[in-house]
Coordinates of C-alpha atoms in Angstrom, one line a residue:
Chain A
X1234 CA 0.0 0.0 0.0
X1235 CA 3.0 2.2 0.6
X1236 CA 4.1 2.2 -3.0
X1237 CA 0.6 2.8 -4.1
X1238 CA 0.3 5.8 -1.8
X1239 CA 3.6 7.2 -3.2
X1240 CA 2.3 6.8 -6.7
X1241 CA -1.0 8.5 -5.8
X1242 CA 0.9 11.3 -4.0
X1243 CA 3.1 11.6 -7.2
X1244 CA -0.1 12.1 -9.3
X1245 CA -1.7 14.6 -6.8
X1246 CA 1.4 16.6 -6.9
X1247 CA 2.1 16.6 -10.6
X1248 CA -1.4 17.7 -11.4
X1249 CA -1.8 20.1 -8.5
X1250 CA -4.7 18.5 -7.0
X1251 CA -5.1 20.0 -3.5
X1252 CA -7.6 17.5 -2.1
X1253 CA -5.9 15.0 0.3
X1254 CA -6.2 11.5 -0.6
X1255 CA -5.1 8.5 1.5
X1256 CA -5.4 4.9 0.5
X1257 CA -6.8 2.7 3.4
X1258 CA -6.7 -0.4 1.2
X1259 CA -7.4 -1.3 -2.3
X1260 CA -11.1 -0.7 -2.0
X1261 CA -11.3 2.5 0.1
X1262 CA -9.6 5.8 0.3
X1263 CA -10.1 8.8 2.7
X1264 CA -10.6 11.5 0.3
X1265 CA -11.0 15.1 1.7
X1266 CA -11.7 13.5 5.0
X1267 CA -14.3 11.2 3.8
X1268 CA -14.1 7.3 3.6
X1269 CA -14.9 6.7 -0.2
X1270 CA -15.3 3.5 -2.1
X1271 CA -12.9 3.4 -5.0
X1272 CA -14.7 1.1 -7.4
X1273 CA -11.3 0.9 -8.9
X1274 CA -12.3 -1.4 -11.8
X1275 CA -13.9 1.5 -13.5
X1276 CA -10.4 2.8 -14.1
X1277 CA -9.2 -0.4 -15.8
X1278 CA -8.6 0.8 -19.4
X1279 CA -10.3 -2.3 -20.9
X1280 CA -13.6 -1.3 -19.2
X1281 CA -13.3 2.4 -20.1
X1282 CA -12.8 1.2 -23.8
X1283 CA -15.7 -1.2 -23.6
X1284 CA -17.8 1.5 -22.1
X1285 CA -16.9 3.9 -25.0
X1286 CA -17.8 1.2 -27.6
X1287 CA -21.1 0.6 -26.1
X1288 CA -22.0 4.2 -25.3
X1289 CA -20.4 5.7 -28.4
X1290 CA -22.4 3.9 -30.9
X1291 CA -19.9 1.4 -32.1
X1292 CA -22.2 -1.3 -30.9
X1293 CA -25.9 -0.8 -31.7
X1294 CA -28.8 -2.6 -30.1
X1295 CA -27.2 -4.3 -27.2
X1296 CA -28.9 -7.5 -26.2
X1297 CA -26.7 -9.3 -23.6
X1298 CA -23.6 -8.9 -21.5
X1299 CA -21.7 -11.9 -20.4
X1300 CA -19.3 -12.0 -17.5
X1301 CA -17.1 -14.8 -16.1
X1302 CA -14.7 -14.4 -13.3
X1303 CA -12.6 -16.9 -11.5
X1304 CA -10.5 -16.0 -8.5
X1305 CA -8.5 -17.6 -5.7
X1306 CA -10.0 -20.0 -3.1
X1307 CA -11.2 -18.1 0.0
X1308 CA -12.1 -14.9 -1.9
X1309 CA -15.6 -13.6 -1.1
X1310 CA -17.8 -14.4 -4.1
X1311 CA -20.3 -11.7 -3.2
X1312 CA -17.5 -9.1 -3.2
X1313 CA -16.7 -10.3 -6.7
X1314 CA -20.4 -10.0 -7.6
X1315 CA -20.4 -6.4 -6.4
X1316 CA -17.4 -5.7 -8.7
X1317 CA -19.0 -7.4 -11.7
X1318 CA -22.5 -5.9 -11.2
X1319 CA -20.7 -2.5 -11.1
X1320 CA -18.8 -3.3 -14.3
X1321 CA -22.1 -4.2 -16.0
X1322 CA -23.8 -1.1 -14.9
X1323 CA -20.8 1.1 -15.8
X1324 CA -20.2 -0.5 -19.3
X1325 CA -23.9 -0.6 -20.3
X1326 CA -24.7 2.7 -18.7
X1327 CA -27.8 1.2 -17.3
X1328 CA -29.2 0.2 -14.0
X1329 CA -29.8 -3.5 -13.0
X1330 CA -33.5 -3.9 -12.3
X1331 CA -33.7 -7.5 -11.5
X1332 CA -31.5 -10.3 -10.2
X1333 CA -31.6 -14.1 -9.9
X1334 CA -28.8 -16.0 -8.3
X1335 CA -27.8 -19.7 -7.7
X1336 CA -25.0 -20.5 -5.3
X1337 CA -23.0 -23.7 -4.6
X1338 CA -20.4 -22.9 -1.8
X1339 CA -17.7 -20.8 -3.5
X1340 CA -19.4 -20.7 -6.9
X1341 CA -22.1 -18.3 -7.9
X1342 CA -24.2 -17.9 -11.0
X1343 CA -26.4 -14.8 -11.6
X1344 CA -28.8 -13.5 -14.3
X1345 CA -29.3 -9.8 -13.9
X1346 CA -31.7 -7.8 -16.0
X1347 CA -30.9 -4.2 -16.9
X1348 CA -33.1 -1.4 -18.2
X1349 CA -34.1 -1.9 -21.9
X1350 CA -34.4 -5.7 -21.1
X1351 CA -30.7 -6.3 -21.5
X1352 CA -29.8 -9.5 -19.9
X1353 CA -26.4 -9.9 -17.9
X1354 CA -25.1 -13.3 -17.0
X1355 CA -22.3 -13.4 -14.4
X1356 CA -20.4 -16.6 -13.6
X1357 CA -18.2 -16.4 -10.4
X1358 CA -16.1 -19.0 -8.7
X1359 CA -13.4 -18.9 -6.1
X1360 CA -11.6 -22.1 -7.0
X1361 CA -8.1 -21.1 -8.2
X1362 CA -5.0 -22.0 -6.2
X1363 CA -3.5 -19.4 -4.0
X1364 CA -1.4 -16.9 -6.0
X1365 CA -3.1 -17.5 -9.2
X1366 CA -4.2 -14.5 -11.1
X1367 CA -7.9 -14.0 -11.6
X1368 CA -9.3 -15.2 -15.0
X1369 CA -12.1 -13.2 -16.3
X1370 CA -13.9 -12.2 -19.5
X1371 CA -16.4 -9.4 -20.3
X1372 CA -18.5 -9.7 -23.5
X1373 CA -21.2 -7.3 -24.8
X1374 CA -23.4 -8.8 -27.7
X1375 CA -25.5 -6.5 -29.8
X1376 CA -27.4 -6.4 -33.0
X1377 CA -24.4 -4.9 -34.6
X1378 CA -21.4 -6.2 -33.2
X1379 CA -19.6 -7.9 -30.2
X1380 CA -17.1 -6.3 -27.9
X1381 CA -15.0 -8.4 -25.6
X1382 CA -11.9 -8.1 -23.5
X1383 CA -10.6 -11.5 -24.6
X1384 CA -9.5 -12.2 -28.1
X1385 CA -11.7 -14.2 -30.4
X1386 CA -11.2 -17.9 -30.1
X1387 CA -9.1 -17.7 -27.0
X1388 CA -10.1 -18.6 -23.4
X1389 CA -7.7 -16.4 -21.5
X1390 CA -6.3 -12.9 -21.9
X1391 CA -2.9 -12.4 -23.3
X1392 CA 0.0 -10.8 -21.5
X1393 CA 2.1 -8.0 -23.2
X1394 CA 5.4 -9.8 -22.8
X1395 CA 6.5 -13.4 -22.4
X1396 CA 10.0 -14.3 -21.3
X1397 CA 11.2 -17.9 -21.9
X1398 CA 14.5 -18.0 -20.1
X1399 CA 15.9 -19.7 -17.1
X1400 CA 12.6 -18.7 -15.5
X1401 CA 9.5 -18.2 -17.6
X1402 CA 7.9 -14.9 -16.9
X1403 CA 5.2 -12.6 -18.3
X1404 CA 4.4 -8.9 -18.0
X1405 CA 1.5 -6.7 -18.7
X1406 CA 2.3 -3.0 -18.5
X1407 CA -0.5 -0.6 -19.3
X1408 CA 0.5 2.8 -17.8
X1409 CA 3.6 4.7 -18.4
X1410 CA 3.1 7.2 -15.6
X1411 CA 2.5 4.4 -13.1
X1412 CA 5.0 2.1 -14.7
X1413 CA 5.9 -0.9 -12.5
X1414 CA 2.5 -1.4 -10.9
X1415 CA 0.0 -4.2 -11.8
X1416 CA -3.1 -3.5 -13.9
X1417 CA -5.2 -3.8 -10.7
X1418 CA -2.9 -1.5 -8.6
X1419 CA -2.8 1.1 -11.4
X1420 CA -6.7 1.1 -11.2
X1421 CA -6.6 1.6 -7.5
X1422 CA -4.3 4.6 -7.7
X1423 CA -6.0 6.1 -10.8
X1424 CA -9.4 5.8 -9.1
X1425 CA -8.3 7.6 -5.8
X1426 CA -6.7 10.3 -8.0
X1427 CA -9.7 10.7 -10.2
X1428 CA -12.1 10.9 -7.2
X1429 CA -9.9 13.5 -5.6
X1430 CA -9.3 15.5 -8.8
X1431 CA -12.9 15.6 -10.0
X1432 CA -14.6 15.5 -6.5
X1433 CA -16.8 12.6 -7.2
X1434 CA -17.0 11.3 -3.6
X1435 CA -20.8 11.7 -3.4
X1436 CA -21.2 9.8 -6.7
X1437 CA -19.0 6.9 -5.6
X1438 CA -20.9 6.6 -2.2
X1439 CA -24.2 6.5 -4.0
X1440 CA -22.9 3.7 -6.4
X1441 CA -21.6 1.8 -3.5
X1442 CA -25.0 2.1 -1.7
X1443 CA -26.8 0.8 -4.7
X1444 CA -24.3 -2.1 -5.3
X1445 CA -24.8 -3.2 -1.7
X1446 CA -28.5 -3.4 -2.3
X1447 CA -28.0 -5.5 -5.4
X1448 CA -25.7 -7.9 -3.6
X1449 CA -28.3 -8.2 -0.8
X1450 CA -30.9 -8.9 -3.5
X1451 CA -28.7 -11.6 -4.9
X1452 CA -28.3 -13.2 -1.5
X1453 CA -32.1 -13.1 -1.1
X1454 CA -32.4 -14.8 -4.4
X1455 CA -30.0 -17.5 -3.5
X1456 CA -32.2 -18.3 -0.5
X1457 CA -35.6 -18.2 -2.2
X1458 CA -34.5 -19.4 -5.7
X1459 CA -36.6 -16.6 -7.3
X1460 CA -35.9 -13.3 -9.1
X1461 CA -35.6 -10.3 -6.8
X1462 CA -36.8 -7.0 -8.3
X1463 CA -35.0 -3.8 -7.5
Chain B
X1242 CA -18.9 -57.5 -39.9
X1243 CA -21.5 -57.1 -42.6
X1244 CA -21.8 -53.5 -43.7
X1245 CA -24.9 -51.7 -42.4
X1246 CA -27.2 -50.7 -45.4
X1247 CA -28.1 -47.1 -44.5
X1248 CA -30.2 -44.4 -46.1
X1249 CA -31.1 -40.8 -45.3
X1250 CA -34.4 -39.0 -45.3
X1251 CA -35.4 -35.4 -46.0
X1252 CA -31.8 -33.8 -46.0
X1253 CA -33.3 -30.5 -44.6
X1254 CA -31.5 -30.6 -41.3
X1255 CA -28.3 -28.4 -40.9
X1256 CA -26.3 -31.6 -40.1
X1257 CA -27.2 -33.3 -43.4
X1258 CA -23.8 -32.5 -44.9
X1259 CA -21.9 -33.8 -41.9
X1260 CA -22.9 -37.3 -42.9
X1261 CA -21.7 -37.2 -46.5
X1262 CA -18.1 -38.0 -45.9
X1263 CA -18.7 -40.5 -43.2
X1264 CA -21.3 -42.4 -45.0
X1265 CA -19.1 -42.6 -48.1
X1266 CA -15.9 -43.5 -46.2
X1267 CA -16.9 -45.7 -43.3
X1268 CA -16.2 -49.4 -44.2
X1269 CA -18.9 -50.4 -41.8
X1270 CA -21.6 -48.7 -44.0
X1271 CA -23.2 -49.3 -47.3
X1272 CA -25.0 -46.1 -48.2
X1273 CA -27.9 -47.3 -50.2
X1274 CA -30.1 -44.2 -51.0
X1275 CA -31.5 -40.9 -49.9
X1276 CA -35.0 -39.4 -50.1
X1277 CA -35.1 -35.5 -50.4
X1278 CA -37.9 -33.4 -49.1
X1279 CA -37.8 -30.8 -51.8
X1280 CA -36.1 -29.7 -55.1
X1281 CA -33.9 -27.2 -53.3
X1282 CA -32.2 -29.9 -51.0
X1283 CA -32.2 -32.4 -53.8
X1284 CA -30.1 -30.0 -55.9
X1285 CA -27.7 -29.3 -53.1
X1286 CA -27.4 -33.0 -52.4
X1287 CA -26.7 -33.9 -56.0
X1288 CA -24.1 -31.1 -56.2
X1289 CA -22.2 -32.6 -53.3
X1290 CA -22.6 -36.4 -53.7
X1291 CA -22.3 -38.5 -56.7
X1292 CA -23.5 -42.1 -57.2
X1293 CA -26.2 -42.5 -54.5
X1294 CA -29.8 -43.0 -55.7
X1295 CA -31.9 -39.9 -54.9
X1296 CA -35.7 -40.3 -54.5
X1297 CA -38.3 -37.5 -54.1
X1298 CA -40.5 -39.8 -51.9
X1299 CA -39.6 -41.6 -48.7
X1300 CA -41.9 -44.5 -49.3
X1301 CA -40.6 -44.7 -53.0
X1302 CA -37.1 -45.1 -51.6
X1303 CA -38.1 -47.6 -49.0
X1304 CA -40.1 -49.7 -51.5
X1305 CA -37.3 -49.7 -54.0
X1306 CA -34.8 -50.7 -51.4
X1307 CA -36.2 -53.2 -48.9
X1308 CA -32.6 -54.0 -47.9
X1309 CA -32.3 -50.7 -46.1
X1310 CA -31.5 -51.4 -42.4
X1311 CA -31.2 -48.0 -40.9
X1312 CA -32.1 -44.5 -41.7
X1313 CA -30.7 -41.1 -40.7
X1314 CA -33.7 -38.8 -40.1
X1315 CA -32.0 -35.6 -41.4
X1316 CA -35.3 -33.7 -41.1
X1317 CA -37.0 -30.9 -39.4
X1318 CA -38.2 -31.7 -35.9
X1319 CA -41.8 -31.7 -36.9
X1320 CA -41.3 -34.6 -39.2
X1321 CA -39.5 -36.9 -36.8
X1322 CA -42.6 -38.7 -35.4
X1323 CA -44.1 -39.4 -38.8
X1324 CA -40.8 -40.7 -40.1
X1325 CA -40.1 -42.8 -37.1
X1326 CA -43.5 -44.5 -37.7
X1327 CA -42.6 -45.1 -41.3
X1328 CA -39.3 -46.7 -40.3
X1329 CA -40.8 -48.7 -37.5
X1330 CA -43.3 -50.3 -39.8
X1331 CA -40.6 -51.7 -41.8
X1332 CA -38.3 -52.7 -38.8
X1333 CA -35.7 -50.0 -39.8
X1334 CA -33.4 -48.7 -37.1
X1335 CA -33.2 -44.9 -36.6
X1336 CA -30.5 -42.2 -36.1
X1337 CA -32.6 -39.2 -34.9
X1338 CA -31.4 -35.6 -35.1
X1339 CA -30.7 -34.0 -31.7
X1340 CA -34.2 -32.9 -31.0
X1341 CA -36.6 -35.9 -31.6
X1342 CA -39.5 -33.6 -30.5
X1343 CA -40.4 -31.0 -27.9
X1344 CA -43.9 -32.3 -27.6
X1345 CA -43.9 -34.8 -24.7
X1346 CA -46.9 -36.7 -25.8
X1347 CA -45.1 -37.3 -29.2
X1348 CA -42.0 -38.2 -27.3
X1349 CA -43.7 -40.9 -25.3
X1350 CA -45.2 -42.2 -28.5
X1351 CA -41.8 -42.4 -30.1
X1352 CA -40.5 -44.4 -27.1
X1353 CA -43.4 -46.8 -27.4
X1354 CA -42.8 -47.2 -31.1
X1355 CA -39.2 -47.9 -30.7
X1356 CA -39.6 -50.4 -27.9
X1357 CA -42.6 -52.2 -29.5
X1358 CA -40.6 -52.8 -32.7
X1359 CA -37.4 -53.6 -30.9
X1360 CA -35.5 -50.9 -32.8
X1361 CA -32.2 -49.1 -32.1
X1362 CA -33.0 -45.3 -32.0
X1363 CA -29.9 -43.3 -31.3
X1364 CA -30.0 -39.5 -30.9
X1365 CA -27.4 -37.6 -32.7
X1366 CA -25.6 -35.7 -29.9
X1367 CA -22.2 -35.7 -31.5
X1368 CA -20.3 -33.9 -28.7
X1369 CA -19.8 -37.2 -27.1
X1370 CA -17.5 -38.2 -29.9
X1371 CA -15.4 -35.0 -29.5
X1372 CA -11.9 -35.5 -28.3
X1373 CA -11.9 -32.6 -25.9
X1374 CA -15.0 -33.9 -24.3
X1375 CA -13.4 -37.2 -24.0
X1376 CA -10.4 -35.5 -22.2
X1377 CA -12.8 -33.7 -19.9
X1378 CA -14.7 -36.8 -18.9
X1379 CA -11.3 -38.4 -18.1
X1380 CA -10.2 -35.5 -16.0
X1381 CA -13.4 -35.6 -14.1
X1382 CA -13.2 -39.3 -13.6
X1383 CA -9.7 -39.1 -12.4
X1384 CA -10.7 -36.5 -9.7
X1385 CA -8.5 -33.8 -11.1
X1386 CA -10.7 -31.0 -9.7
X1387 CA -12.7 -33.0 -7.2
X1388 CA -16.5 -32.8 -7.1
X1389 CA -17.9 -30.4 -9.6
X1390 CA -19.5 -27.3 -8.0
X1391 CA -20.4 -25.4 -11.1
X1392 CA -20.8 -26.2 -14.7
X1393 CA -20.8 -23.2 -17.1
X1394 CA -21.0 -23.7 -20.8
X1395 CA -21.7 -22.0 -24.0
X1396 CA -23.2 -23.6 -27.1
X1397 CA -23.4 -20.5 -29.3
X1398 CA -23.6 -20.3 -33.1
X1399 CA -24.7 -18.2 -35.9
X1400 CA -28.3 -18.6 -36.8
X1401 CA -29.1 -21.2 -39.4
X1402 CA -32.6 -19.9 -40.3
X1403 CA -31.6 -18.5 -43.6
X1404 CA -30.2 -21.7 -44.9
X1405 CA -32.4 -24.1 -43.1
X1406 CA -35.7 -22.2 -43.1
X1407 CA -37.7 -24.6 -40.9
X1408 CA -35.6 -23.6 -38.0
X1409 CA -37.2 -20.2 -38.2
X1410 CA -40.7 -21.7 -38.3
X1411 CA -42.1 -22.2 -34.7
X1412 CA -44.3 -25.1 -35.9
X1413 CA -41.6 -27.0 -37.5
X1414 CA -38.8 -26.3 -34.9
X1415 CA -40.7 -26.3 -31.6
X1416 CA -43.7 -28.4 -33.0
X1417 CA -46.4 -25.6 -32.5
X1418 CA -46.6 -21.9 -32.2
X1419 CA -46.3 -20.9 -28.5
X1420 CA -45.6 -17.3 -27.6
X1421 CA -42.3 -17.0 -25.8
X1422 CA -44.0 -14.8 -23.1
X1423 CA -46.9 -12.5 -22.5
X1424 CA -46.7 -9.3 -24.4
X1425 CA -43.7 -10.5 -26.5
X1426 CA -44.1 -11.0 -30.3
X1427 CA -41.7 -13.9 -30.4
X1428 CA -42.3 -17.7 -30.3
X1429 CA -40.5 -20.6 -29.0
X1430 CA -38.4 -22.7 -31.5
X1431 CA -35.3 -20.5 -31.9
X1432 CA -31.7 -20.8 -30.6
X1433 CA -32.7 -23.0 -27.6
X1434 CA -34.1 -25.6 -30.0
X1435 CA -30.9 -25.7 -31.8
X1436 CA -28.6 -26.3 -28.9
X1437 CA -29.4 -29.3 -26.6
X1438 CA -25.7 -30.4 -26.3
X1439 CA -24.8 -28.6 -23.0
X1440 CA -28.1 -29.5 -21.4
X1441 CA -27.1 -33.2 -22.1
X1442 CA -23.4 -32.8 -21.3
X1443 CA -24.0 -31.5 -17.7
X1444 CA -26.0 -34.7 -16.9
X1445 CA -23.2 -36.9 -18.1
X1446 CA -20.4 -35.0 -16.4
X1447 CA -22.2 -34.5 -13.0
X1448 CA -24.0 -37.8 -13.1
X1449 CA -26.9 -35.8 -11.8
X1450 CA -30.2 -34.5 -13.1
X1451 CA -31.8 -31.0 -13.3
X1452 CA -33.3 -29.8 -10.1
X1453 CA -34.3 -26.2 -10.9
X1454 CA -34.0 -23.9 -14.0
X1455 CA -34.3 -20.1 -14.4
X1456 CA -34.0 -18.4 -17.7
X1457 CA -34.3 -15.0 -19.4
X1458 CA -34.8 -14.1 -23.0
X1459 CA -32.9 -11.1 -24.1
X1460 CA -33.8 -8.7 -27.0
X1461 CA -33.1 -10.4 -30.4
X1462 CA -30.0 -9.4 -32.3
X1463 CA -32.0 -10.3 -35.3
X1464 CA -35.2 -8.4 -34.8
X1465 CA -36.8 -9.8 -38.0
X1466 CA -36.9 -13.4 -37.0
X1467 CA -40.0 -14.6 -35.1
X1468 CA -38.3 -16.8 -32.5
X1469 CA -35.7 -16.2 -29.7
X1470 CA -32.1 -15.9 -30.6
X1471 CA -30.6 -14.7 -27.3
X1472 CA -31.2 -16.3 -24.0
X1473 CA -29.5 -17.2 -20.7
X1474 CA -30.1 -20.1 -18.4
X1475 CA -28.9 -20.7 -14.8
X1476 CA -30.0 -23.5 -12.4
X1477 CA -29.1 -26.2 -10.0
X1478 CA -28.7 -30.0 -10.4
X1479 CA -30.0 -32.5 -7.8
X1480 CA -26.4 -32.9 -6.5
X1481 CA -26.2 -29.3 -5.8
X1482 CA -24.0 -28.4 -8.9
X1483 CA -25.1 -24.9 -10.1
X1484 CA -24.9 -24.1 -13.8
X1485 CA -25.0 -21.4 -16.3
X1486 CA -25.8 -22.2 -20.0
X1487 CA -25.7 -20.1 -23.0
X1488 CA -27.6 -21.7 -26.0
X1489 CA -27.9 -18.5 -28.1
X1490 CA -27.4 -17.7 -31.7
X1491 CA -25.1 -15.0 -30.7
X1492 CA -22.7 -15.0 -33.6
X1493 CA -23.9 -12.9 -36.6
X1494 CA -24.0 -14.4 -40.0
X1495 CA -24.4 -13.5 -43.7
X1496 CA -27.8 -14.6 -44.8
X1497 CA -26.5 -17.4 -47.1
X1498 CA -28.9 -20.0 -48.7
X1499 CA -26.2 -22.6 -48.6
X1500 CA -23.6 -22.5 -45.8
X1501 CA -20.1 -22.0 -47.1
X1502 CA -17.1 -19.7 -47.0
X1503 CA -18.2 -16.1 -46.1
X1504 CA -20.9 -17.2 -43.8
X1505 CA -19.4 -15.5 -40.7
X1506 CA -19.9 -11.8 -40.0
X1507 CA -18.4 -12.3 -36.4
X1508 CA -15.1 -14.2 -37.1
X1509 CA -16.2 -17.3 -35.2
X1510 CA -19.3 -19.2 -36.3
X1511 CA -19.6 -21.6 -33.5
X1512 CA -18.3 -22.2 -29.9
X1513 CA -18.8 -24.9 -27.3
X1514 CA -16.8 -23.9 -24.2
X1515 CA -17.2 -25.5 -20.9
X1516 CA -15.8 -24.4 -17.5
X1517 CA -15.9 -26.7 -14.5
X1518 CA -15.3 -25.4 -11.2
X1519 CA -14.6 -28.1 -8.6
X1520 CA -13.4 -28.6 -5.0
X1521 CA -9.8 -28.8 -6.1
X1522 CA -9.8 -26.4 -9.0
X1523 CA -11.0 -25.3 -12.4
X1524 CA -11.0 -26.8 -15.9
X1525 CA -11.6 -24.6 -19.0
X1526 CA -12.2 -26.1 -22.2
X1527 CA -12.8 -25.0 -25.8
X1528 CA -14.2 -28.1 -27.6
X1529 CA -13.3 -26.8 -31.0
X1530 CA -9.8 -25.4 -30.8
X1531 CA -7.1 -24.5 -31.5
X1532 CA -7.9 -23.3 -35.1
X1533 CA -6.4 -21.5 -37.9
X1534 CA -7.2 -17.9 -39.0
X1535 CA -7.5 -16.0 -42.4
X1536 CA -8.9 -12.9 -43.9
X1537 CA -9.2 -14.2 -47.5
X1538 CA -12.1 -14.7 -49.9
X1539 CA -14.9 -14.1 -50.2
X1540 CA -15.3 -11.1 -47.8
X1541 CA -11.7 -10.5 -46.7
X1542 CA -12.9 -10.7 -43.0
X1543 CA -10.8 -12.1 -40.3
X1544 CA -12.3 -15.6 -39.8
X1545 CA -11.7 -18.6 -37.6
X1546 CA -11.3 -21.8 -39.8
X1547 CA -12.0 -24.8 -37.7
X1548 CA -9.6 -27.8 -37.7
X1549 CA -11.6 -30.5 -36.2
X1550 CA -15.2 -31.7 -37.0
X1551 CA -15.0 -35.4 -37.0
X1552 CA -17.5 -36.2 -34.4
X1553 CA -19.7 -38.0 -36.9
X1554 CA -17.1 -40.8 -37.3
X1555 CA -17.5 -41.9 -33.7
X1556 CA -21.2 -41.4 -33.7
X1557 CA -21.7 -43.7 -36.7
X1558 CA -19.3 -46.3 -35.4
X1559 CA -21.4 -46.5 -32.2
X1560 CA -24.7 -46.6 -34.2
X1561 CA -23.5 -49.6 -36.3
X1562 CA -22.1 -51.3 -33.1
X1563 CA -25.5 -50.7 -31.4
X1564 CA -27.4 -52.4 -34.3
X1565 CA -25.1 -55.3 -35.0
X1566 CA -24.5 -56.1 -31.3
X1567 CA -27.9 -55.2 -30.1
X1568 CA -26.8 -52.5 -27.7
X1569 CA -28.7 -49.5 -26.3
X1570 CA -27.3 -46.2 -27.4
X1571 CA -25.6 -44.0 -25.0
X1572 CA -28.0 -41.3 -26.0
X1573 CA -31.2 -43.2 -26.4
X1574 CA -34.8 -41.8 -26.4
X1575 CA -35.4 -42.6 -22.6
X1576 CA -32.1 -41.0 -21.5
X1577 CA -32.6 -37.9 -23.7
X1578 CA -36.2 -37.3 -22.5
X1579 CA -35.0 -35.5 -19.3
X1580 CA -32.8 -33.3 -21.4
X1581 CA -35.7 -32.3 -23.5
X1582 CA -37.9 -31.8 -20.3
X1583 CA -35.2 -29.5 -19.0
X1584 CA -35.3 -27.5 -22.3
X1585 CA -39.0 -27.2 -22.1
X1586 CA -38.5 -25.9 -18.5
X1587 CA -36.3 -23.1 -19.9
X1588 CA -39.2 -22.0 -22.0
X1589 CA -41.5 -22.2 -19.1
X1590 CA -39.3 -20.2 -16.9
X1591 CA -39.1 -17.6 -19.6
X1592 CA -42.8 -17.5 -19.9
X1593 CA -43.5 -17.3 -16.1
X1594 CA -40.6 -15.3 -15.0
X1595 CA -40.1 -17.9 -12.2
X1596 CA -37.6 -20.8 -11.5
X1597 CA -39.0 -24.1 -12.6
X1598 CA -38.5 -27.1 -10.3
X1599 CA -38.1 -30.4 -12.2

């Protein structure tokens, strides 16, 4: 967290942002004295571009958004659902209005309906070994085109660099200003910085509140086996 | 072993052409004749296969070739019962397309006909003869990921309705015209009716049966067809395994009358991917990969060119073995009934907005 704070301070100083921002963890920062949810995934460039493609008219007549995410054993699947529901709402630019969920221990499958009757499917599992990086895929299907963060005919995302030497390594570097940080850590720093710079604390708190309601509805659906309307 | 004398009927099903090579090459078969349902499919057949007698009438073919022992019913779903009766009258074994019928009264009649006449009736679910599926089954059996907790799968394709018109006609695909839900202008009979494989495969891989199903239909990506083309399904098996199934026509196509190069608008025309999450880990599989890629003729579009489509070899080998050695097919009418019931439950869930208990 120290390195992330250093990078955040660097950005705040470089761009002359006077609001104080202190990272508590990867999900929360104290910004201008207020605990603020970061929703850092919104700052991942892949999601920003997917949102631009959907909202900018590249895709027309959106029908379905499909999400799959697999994370380490022990992770909170409902925290992952919180993240993925927000990604759906963010990319589609629409609110979730209904949710149905099925759970089996550390696996969770959800169908959520958004405004305009768009259907989102979200498949989550916490089944990977410790230390394994999350595997995920986000795909939007429309009357005119499909957008996805995984290349066609592949199951996993590619890295930017593969090293085959004494030790095999791979790297994915996506931010020159924050060079050296992982994709996820970059998003955390960028998120805290953007909230401080644009003063969007209230918006983030409202989003967090809405997402918590959605997650509670999903939990209720798991118990009842029926669709919950928001 | 004496080669099995086999024929084909109708030739209107999308899988018809998959049989050409196997029926010609398999030494266990003697391809006797075909009966085509109309001039359009007759012309396509005659352009593709030489030297096999082609008849305009099923009875004419059967009368002319009493030696026929088995028939592939390469026909629209609404013709299956009638053709099964025709075969049963003559003691002819049956290879049915993947959906015998969605009408459960018809389905029970089919079971009765087959049992009464002591016939082999094998359902064409070719994924069982796919090498990636074989490896998956092996991995499950060896306990690689422990007990399965969730089964998530896609069976997504382009829409065949422009080439195989009956798939766009609810009465021929689903068996009758049933609104998909109140206030919706669409009818049952679309993408779901084309994609039973993953509903079948989960039963084989978990060894369990469907407990509850919830489904939603999404706005069509082809607004001008009268059936559903996008839907999502979740649910639970009796052993607790949860699932998420996507049987959509989510890959856009050029509206070709005869499938061929340039069919794809989206680069990949078809996908069956399965992710199994288990107690000890996860297995992710692409049943049709790896492939090769090009952006050549006719549309200069980046396109996935498949490298493996040999499922019909194993399927036909099993069919011959079942007949010659009087075995019950792996995918027989009785086994497959619960898969069809589950698919009907998908439609029921869409119509009612509620989870359906099976």
